[in-house]
mmCIF file of C-alpha atoms in Angstrom:
data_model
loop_
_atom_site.group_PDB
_atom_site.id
_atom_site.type_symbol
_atom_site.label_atom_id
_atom_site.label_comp_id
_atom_site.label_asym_id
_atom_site.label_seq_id
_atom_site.Cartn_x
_atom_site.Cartn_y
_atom_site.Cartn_z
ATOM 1 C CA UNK A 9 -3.796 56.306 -79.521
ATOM 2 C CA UNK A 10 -1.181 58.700 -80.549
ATOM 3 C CA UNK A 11 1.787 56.880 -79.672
ATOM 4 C CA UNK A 12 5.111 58.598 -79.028
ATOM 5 C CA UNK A 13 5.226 62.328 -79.937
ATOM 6 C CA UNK A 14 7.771 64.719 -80.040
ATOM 7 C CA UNK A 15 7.708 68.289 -80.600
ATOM 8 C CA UNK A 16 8.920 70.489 -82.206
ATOM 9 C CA UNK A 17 9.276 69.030 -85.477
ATOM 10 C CA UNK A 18 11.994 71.445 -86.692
ATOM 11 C CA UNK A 19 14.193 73.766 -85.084
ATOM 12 C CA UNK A 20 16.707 76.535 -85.681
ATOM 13 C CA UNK A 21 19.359 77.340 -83.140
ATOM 14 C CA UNK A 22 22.350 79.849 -82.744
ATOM 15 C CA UNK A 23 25.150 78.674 -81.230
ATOM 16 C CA UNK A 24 25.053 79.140 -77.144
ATOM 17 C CA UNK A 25 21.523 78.792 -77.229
ATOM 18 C CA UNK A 26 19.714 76.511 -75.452
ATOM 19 C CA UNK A 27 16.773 74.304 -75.848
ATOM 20 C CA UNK A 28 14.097 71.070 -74.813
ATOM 21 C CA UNK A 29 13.522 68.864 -77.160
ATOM 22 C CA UNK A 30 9.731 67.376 -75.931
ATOM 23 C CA UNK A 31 8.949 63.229 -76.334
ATOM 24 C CA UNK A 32 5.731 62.360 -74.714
ATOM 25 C CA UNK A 33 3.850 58.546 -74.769
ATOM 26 C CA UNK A 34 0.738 57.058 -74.285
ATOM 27 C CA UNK A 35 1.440 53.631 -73.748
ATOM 28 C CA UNK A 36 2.584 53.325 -70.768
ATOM 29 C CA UNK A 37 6.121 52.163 -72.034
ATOM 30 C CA UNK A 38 8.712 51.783 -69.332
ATOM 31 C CA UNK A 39 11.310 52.402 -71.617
ATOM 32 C CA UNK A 40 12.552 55.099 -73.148
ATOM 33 C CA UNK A 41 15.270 56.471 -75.394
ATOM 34 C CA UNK A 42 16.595 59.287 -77.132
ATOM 35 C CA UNK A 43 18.909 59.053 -80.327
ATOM 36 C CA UNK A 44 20.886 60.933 -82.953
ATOM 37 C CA UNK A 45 20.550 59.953 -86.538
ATOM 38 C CA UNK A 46 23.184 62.128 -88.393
ATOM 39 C CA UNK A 47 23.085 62.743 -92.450
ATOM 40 C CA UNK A 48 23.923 59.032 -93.869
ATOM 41 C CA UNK A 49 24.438 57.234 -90.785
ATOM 42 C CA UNK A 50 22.820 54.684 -87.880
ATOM 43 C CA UNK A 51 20.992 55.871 -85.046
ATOM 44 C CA UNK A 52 23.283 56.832 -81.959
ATOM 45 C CA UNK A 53 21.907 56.295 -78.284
ATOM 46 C CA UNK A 54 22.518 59.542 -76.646
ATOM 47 C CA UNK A 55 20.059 58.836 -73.486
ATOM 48 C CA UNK A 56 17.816 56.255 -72.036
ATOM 49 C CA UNK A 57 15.673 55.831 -69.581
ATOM 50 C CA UNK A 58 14.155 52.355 -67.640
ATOM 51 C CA UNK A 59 11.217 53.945 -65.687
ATOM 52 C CA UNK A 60 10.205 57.496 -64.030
ATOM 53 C CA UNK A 61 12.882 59.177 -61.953
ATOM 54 C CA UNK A 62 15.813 56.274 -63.478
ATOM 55 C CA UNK A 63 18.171 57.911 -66.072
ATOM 56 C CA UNK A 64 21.264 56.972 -67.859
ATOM 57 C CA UNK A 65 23.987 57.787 -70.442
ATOM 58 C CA UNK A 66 23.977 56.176 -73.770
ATOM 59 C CA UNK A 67 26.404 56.372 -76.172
ATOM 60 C CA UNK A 68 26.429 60.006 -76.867
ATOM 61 C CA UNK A 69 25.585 62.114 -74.045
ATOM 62 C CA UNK A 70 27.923 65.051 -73.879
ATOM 63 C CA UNK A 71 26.116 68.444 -74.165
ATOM 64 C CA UNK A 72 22.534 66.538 -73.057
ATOM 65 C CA UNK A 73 20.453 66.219 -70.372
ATOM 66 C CA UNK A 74 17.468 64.330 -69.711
ATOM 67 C CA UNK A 75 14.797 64.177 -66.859
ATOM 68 C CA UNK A 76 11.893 61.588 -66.291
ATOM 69 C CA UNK A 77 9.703 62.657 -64.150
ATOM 70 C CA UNK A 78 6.410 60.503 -65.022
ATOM 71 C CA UNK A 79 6.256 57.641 -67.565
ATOM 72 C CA UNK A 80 4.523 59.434 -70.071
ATOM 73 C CA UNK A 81 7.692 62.220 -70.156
ATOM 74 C CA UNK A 82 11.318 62.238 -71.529
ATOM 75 C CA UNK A 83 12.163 65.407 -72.265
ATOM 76 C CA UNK A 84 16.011 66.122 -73.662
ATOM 77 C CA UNK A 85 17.938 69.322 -72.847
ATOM 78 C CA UNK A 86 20.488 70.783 -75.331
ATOM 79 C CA UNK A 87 22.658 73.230 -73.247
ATOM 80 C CA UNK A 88 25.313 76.015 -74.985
ATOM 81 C CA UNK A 89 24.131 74.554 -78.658
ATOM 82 C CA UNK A 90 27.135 74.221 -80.594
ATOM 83 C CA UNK A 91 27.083 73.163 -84.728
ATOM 84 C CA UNK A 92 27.955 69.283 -84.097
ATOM 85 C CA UNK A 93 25.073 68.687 -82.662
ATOM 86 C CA UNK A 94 23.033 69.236 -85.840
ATOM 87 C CA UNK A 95 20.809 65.937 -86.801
ATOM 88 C CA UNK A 96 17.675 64.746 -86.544
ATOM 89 C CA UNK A 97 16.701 63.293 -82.365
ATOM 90 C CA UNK A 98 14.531 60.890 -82.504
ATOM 91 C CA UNK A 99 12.074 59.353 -78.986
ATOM 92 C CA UNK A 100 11.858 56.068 -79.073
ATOM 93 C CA UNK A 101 10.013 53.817 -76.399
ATOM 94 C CA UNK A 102 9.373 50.660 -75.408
ATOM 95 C CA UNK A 103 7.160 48.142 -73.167
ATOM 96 C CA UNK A 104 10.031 46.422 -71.665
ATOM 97 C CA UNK A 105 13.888 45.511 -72.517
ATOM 98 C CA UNK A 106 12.682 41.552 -73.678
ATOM 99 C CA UNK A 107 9.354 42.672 -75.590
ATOM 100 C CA UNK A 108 8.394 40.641 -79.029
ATOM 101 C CA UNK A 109 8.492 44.388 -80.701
ATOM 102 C CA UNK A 110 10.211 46.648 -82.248
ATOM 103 C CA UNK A 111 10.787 50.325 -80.888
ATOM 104 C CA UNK A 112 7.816 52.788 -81.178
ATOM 105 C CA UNK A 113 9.571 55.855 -82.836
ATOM 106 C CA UNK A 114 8.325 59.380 -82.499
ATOM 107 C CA UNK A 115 8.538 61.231 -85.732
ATOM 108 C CA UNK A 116 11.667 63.228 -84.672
ATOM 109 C CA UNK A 117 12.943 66.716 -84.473
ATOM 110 C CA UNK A 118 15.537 68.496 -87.191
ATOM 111 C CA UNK A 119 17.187 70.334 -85.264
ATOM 112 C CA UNK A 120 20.127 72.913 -87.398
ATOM 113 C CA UNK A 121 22.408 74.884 -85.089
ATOM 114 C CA UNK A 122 24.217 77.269 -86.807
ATOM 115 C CA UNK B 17 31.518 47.325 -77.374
ATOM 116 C CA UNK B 18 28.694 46.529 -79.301
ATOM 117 C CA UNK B 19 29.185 46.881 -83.343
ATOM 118 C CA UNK B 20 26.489 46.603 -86.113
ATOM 119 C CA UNK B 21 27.977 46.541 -89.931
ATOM 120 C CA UNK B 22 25.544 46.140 -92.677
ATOM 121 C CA UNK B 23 25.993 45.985 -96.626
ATOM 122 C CA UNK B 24 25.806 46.907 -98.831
ATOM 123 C CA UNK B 25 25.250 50.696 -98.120
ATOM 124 C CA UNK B 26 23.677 51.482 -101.211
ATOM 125 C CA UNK B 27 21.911 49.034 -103.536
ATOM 126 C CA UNK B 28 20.123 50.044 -106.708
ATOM 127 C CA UNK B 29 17.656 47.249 -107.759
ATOM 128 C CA UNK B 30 15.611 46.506 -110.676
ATOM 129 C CA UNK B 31 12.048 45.593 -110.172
ATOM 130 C CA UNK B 32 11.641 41.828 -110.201
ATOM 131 C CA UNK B 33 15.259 41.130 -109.289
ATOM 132 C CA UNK B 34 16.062 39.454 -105.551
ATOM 133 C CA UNK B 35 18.451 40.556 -103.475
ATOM 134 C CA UNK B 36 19.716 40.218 -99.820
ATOM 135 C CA UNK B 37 20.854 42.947 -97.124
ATOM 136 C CA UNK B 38 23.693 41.694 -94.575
ATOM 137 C CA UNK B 39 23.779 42.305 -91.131
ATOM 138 C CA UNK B 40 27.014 41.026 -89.054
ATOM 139 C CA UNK B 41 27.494 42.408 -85.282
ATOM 140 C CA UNK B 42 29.878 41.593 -82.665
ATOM 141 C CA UNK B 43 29.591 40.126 -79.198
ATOM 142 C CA UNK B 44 26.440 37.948 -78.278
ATOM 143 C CA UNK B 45 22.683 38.986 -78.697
ATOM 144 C CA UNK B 46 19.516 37.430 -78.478
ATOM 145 C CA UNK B 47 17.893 39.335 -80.465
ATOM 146 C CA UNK B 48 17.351 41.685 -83.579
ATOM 147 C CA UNK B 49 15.177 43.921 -85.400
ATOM 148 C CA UNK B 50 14.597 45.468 -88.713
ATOM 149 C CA UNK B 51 13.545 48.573 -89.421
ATOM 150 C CA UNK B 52 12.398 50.437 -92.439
ATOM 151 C CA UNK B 53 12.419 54.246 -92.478
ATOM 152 C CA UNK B 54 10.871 56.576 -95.725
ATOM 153 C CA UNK B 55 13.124 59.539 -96.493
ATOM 154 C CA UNK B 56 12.145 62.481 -94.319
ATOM 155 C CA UNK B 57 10.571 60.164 -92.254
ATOM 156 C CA UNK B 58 10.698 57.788 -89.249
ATOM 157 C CA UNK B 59 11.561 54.520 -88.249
ATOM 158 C CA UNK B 60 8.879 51.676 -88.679
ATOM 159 C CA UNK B 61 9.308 48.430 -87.101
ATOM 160 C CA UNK B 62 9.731 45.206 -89.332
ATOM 161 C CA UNK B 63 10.786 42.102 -87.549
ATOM 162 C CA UNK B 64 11.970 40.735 -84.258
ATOM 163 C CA UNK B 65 14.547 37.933 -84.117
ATOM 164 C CA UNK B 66 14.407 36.067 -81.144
ATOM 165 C CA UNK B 67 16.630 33.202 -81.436
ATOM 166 C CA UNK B 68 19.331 30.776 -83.566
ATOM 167 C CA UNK B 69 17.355 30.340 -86.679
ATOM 168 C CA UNK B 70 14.515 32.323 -86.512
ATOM 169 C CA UNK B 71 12.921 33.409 -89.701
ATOM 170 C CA UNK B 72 10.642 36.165 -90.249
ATOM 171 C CA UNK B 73 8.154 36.736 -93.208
ATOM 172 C CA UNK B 74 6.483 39.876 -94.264
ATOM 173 C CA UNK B 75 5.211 40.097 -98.219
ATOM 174 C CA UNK B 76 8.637 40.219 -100.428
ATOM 175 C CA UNK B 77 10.496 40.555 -96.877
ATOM 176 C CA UNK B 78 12.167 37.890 -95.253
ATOM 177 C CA UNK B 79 14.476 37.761 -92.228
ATOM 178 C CA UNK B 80 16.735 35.650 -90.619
ATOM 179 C CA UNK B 81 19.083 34.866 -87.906
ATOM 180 C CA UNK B 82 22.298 32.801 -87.277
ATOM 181 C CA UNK B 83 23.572 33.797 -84.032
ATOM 182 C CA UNK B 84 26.748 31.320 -84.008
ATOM 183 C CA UNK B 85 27.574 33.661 -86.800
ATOM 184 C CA UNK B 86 26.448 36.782 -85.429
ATOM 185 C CA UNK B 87 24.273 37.086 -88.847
ATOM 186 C CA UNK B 88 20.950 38.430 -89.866
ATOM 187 C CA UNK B 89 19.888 38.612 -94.030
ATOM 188 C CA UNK B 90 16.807 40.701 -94.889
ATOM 189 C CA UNK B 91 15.885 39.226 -98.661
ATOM 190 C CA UNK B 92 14.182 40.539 -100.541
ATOM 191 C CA UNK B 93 11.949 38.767 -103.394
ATOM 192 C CA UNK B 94 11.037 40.257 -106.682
ATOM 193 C CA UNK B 95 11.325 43.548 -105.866
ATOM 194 C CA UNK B 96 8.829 46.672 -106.116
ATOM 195 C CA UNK B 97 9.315 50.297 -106.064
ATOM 196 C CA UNK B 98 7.057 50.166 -102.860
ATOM 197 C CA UNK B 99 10.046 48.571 -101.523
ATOM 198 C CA UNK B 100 12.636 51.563 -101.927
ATOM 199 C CA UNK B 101 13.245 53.012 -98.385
ATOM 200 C CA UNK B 102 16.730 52.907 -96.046
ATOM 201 C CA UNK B 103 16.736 49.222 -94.006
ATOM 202 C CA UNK B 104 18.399 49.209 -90.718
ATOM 203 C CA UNK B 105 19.341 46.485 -88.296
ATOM 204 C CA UNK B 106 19.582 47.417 -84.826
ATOM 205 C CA UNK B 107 21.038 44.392 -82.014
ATOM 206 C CA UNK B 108 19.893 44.623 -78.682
ATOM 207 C CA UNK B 109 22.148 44.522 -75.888
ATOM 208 C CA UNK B 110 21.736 41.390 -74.011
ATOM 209 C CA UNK B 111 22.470 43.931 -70.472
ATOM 210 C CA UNK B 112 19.031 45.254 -69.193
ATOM 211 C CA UNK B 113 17.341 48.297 -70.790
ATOM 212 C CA UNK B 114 17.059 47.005 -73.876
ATOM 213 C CA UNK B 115 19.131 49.759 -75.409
ATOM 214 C CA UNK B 116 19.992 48.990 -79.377
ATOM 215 C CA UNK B 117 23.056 49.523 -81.195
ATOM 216 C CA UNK B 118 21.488 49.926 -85.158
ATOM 217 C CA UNK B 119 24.038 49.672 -88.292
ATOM 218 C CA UNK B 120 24.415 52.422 -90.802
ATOM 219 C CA UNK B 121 21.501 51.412 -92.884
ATOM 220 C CA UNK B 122 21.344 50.037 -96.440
ATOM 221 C CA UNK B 123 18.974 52.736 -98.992
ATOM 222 C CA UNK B 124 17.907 50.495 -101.252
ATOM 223 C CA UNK B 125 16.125 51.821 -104.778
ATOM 224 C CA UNK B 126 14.178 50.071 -106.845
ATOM 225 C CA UNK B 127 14.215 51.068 -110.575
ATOM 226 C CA UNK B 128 11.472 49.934 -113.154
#
């Protein structure tokens, strides 16, 4: 059972460039979210999703994208790269929104735009 | 809008000692987690708080909740080096989705 996995694990960028940041589960999990976890600080919700083909905007969703095609899938797009957005992303998911648990966290992506 | 403080940020321990984390958020929830995360790591899951009162126990760990005042304390007893990692309490949103708002953390070190 592997869980939530995200590739890759670390990433260079130039600025302009684009890339997909990959989060993939095995548990069948409903829910889904991607967050920012800058140098020092919380965890910021950037997307989240409640079940294939249902998307929506977190907290911090300028310059992302997300699709969610299947249940397993919950890819994030980073379009025109720019330095801010620098910081580790981490996939978390989830069985439902009134589960006895905690998250299931990927093991993130460092991602360094420069 | 949703708002998680903890503190301390920062608290250097010596083994043996007890100590307690703070959690205080802002509008209504019915429930919180902890989480622990390693440097360089991820995020682990430590306890769920489900309701007014609730207390959670996990080795030198223990959680609680007081939702009248929007409070959780992670306490920890006689502390180990084990222990040393950055704590974070998240709050879920009492909306659907289930989306958490965590607080800064609290990097706790434990000297001997």
């Amino acid at each position: 059972n592997a869980g939530v996995t995200q590739t890759p694990k670390f990433r260079i960028l130039k600025i302009g460039q684009s890339m997909t940041l990959q989060c993939t589960q095995d548990m069948n999990h409903n829910y889904m979210y991607w967050y920012r976890q800058d140098p020092g600080m919380g965890l910021k919700l950037i997307y989240y999703s409640v079940g294939a083909g249902i998307t929506d905007k977190g907290e911090v969703p300028n310059g992302y994208n997300v699709s969610r095609s299947t249940t397993e899938d919950f890819p994030l797009r980073l379009e025109l790269a720019a330095p801010s957005q620098t910081s580790v992303y981490f996939c978390a998911s989830n069985l439902s929104d009134r589960t006895y648990y905690g998250y299931t966290f990927g093991s993130g992506t460092r991602l360094t735009v420069v | 809008e949703l708002k998680v403080e903890q503190n301390p940020l920062f608290l250097s321990m010596q083994e043996g000692k007890n100590y307690t984390i703070y959690c205080n958020y802002s509008t209504t929830s019915d429930r919180l987690y902890w989480y622990r995360q390693d440097p360089g790591k991820s995020l682990e899951s430590l306890f769920v708080l489900l309701s007014n009162g609730a207390v959670k126990q996990e080795g030198r760990l223990m959680a609680s909740l007081d939702t009248k005042a929007r409070l959780s304390t992670l306490h920890i007893t006689a502390a180990v080096h084990d222990l040393s990692a950055t704590y974070f309490c998240a709050v879920a949103s009492n909306t659907n989705a289930g989306k958490s708002t965590f607080g800064d953390g609290t990097t706790l070190t434990v000297k001997p």
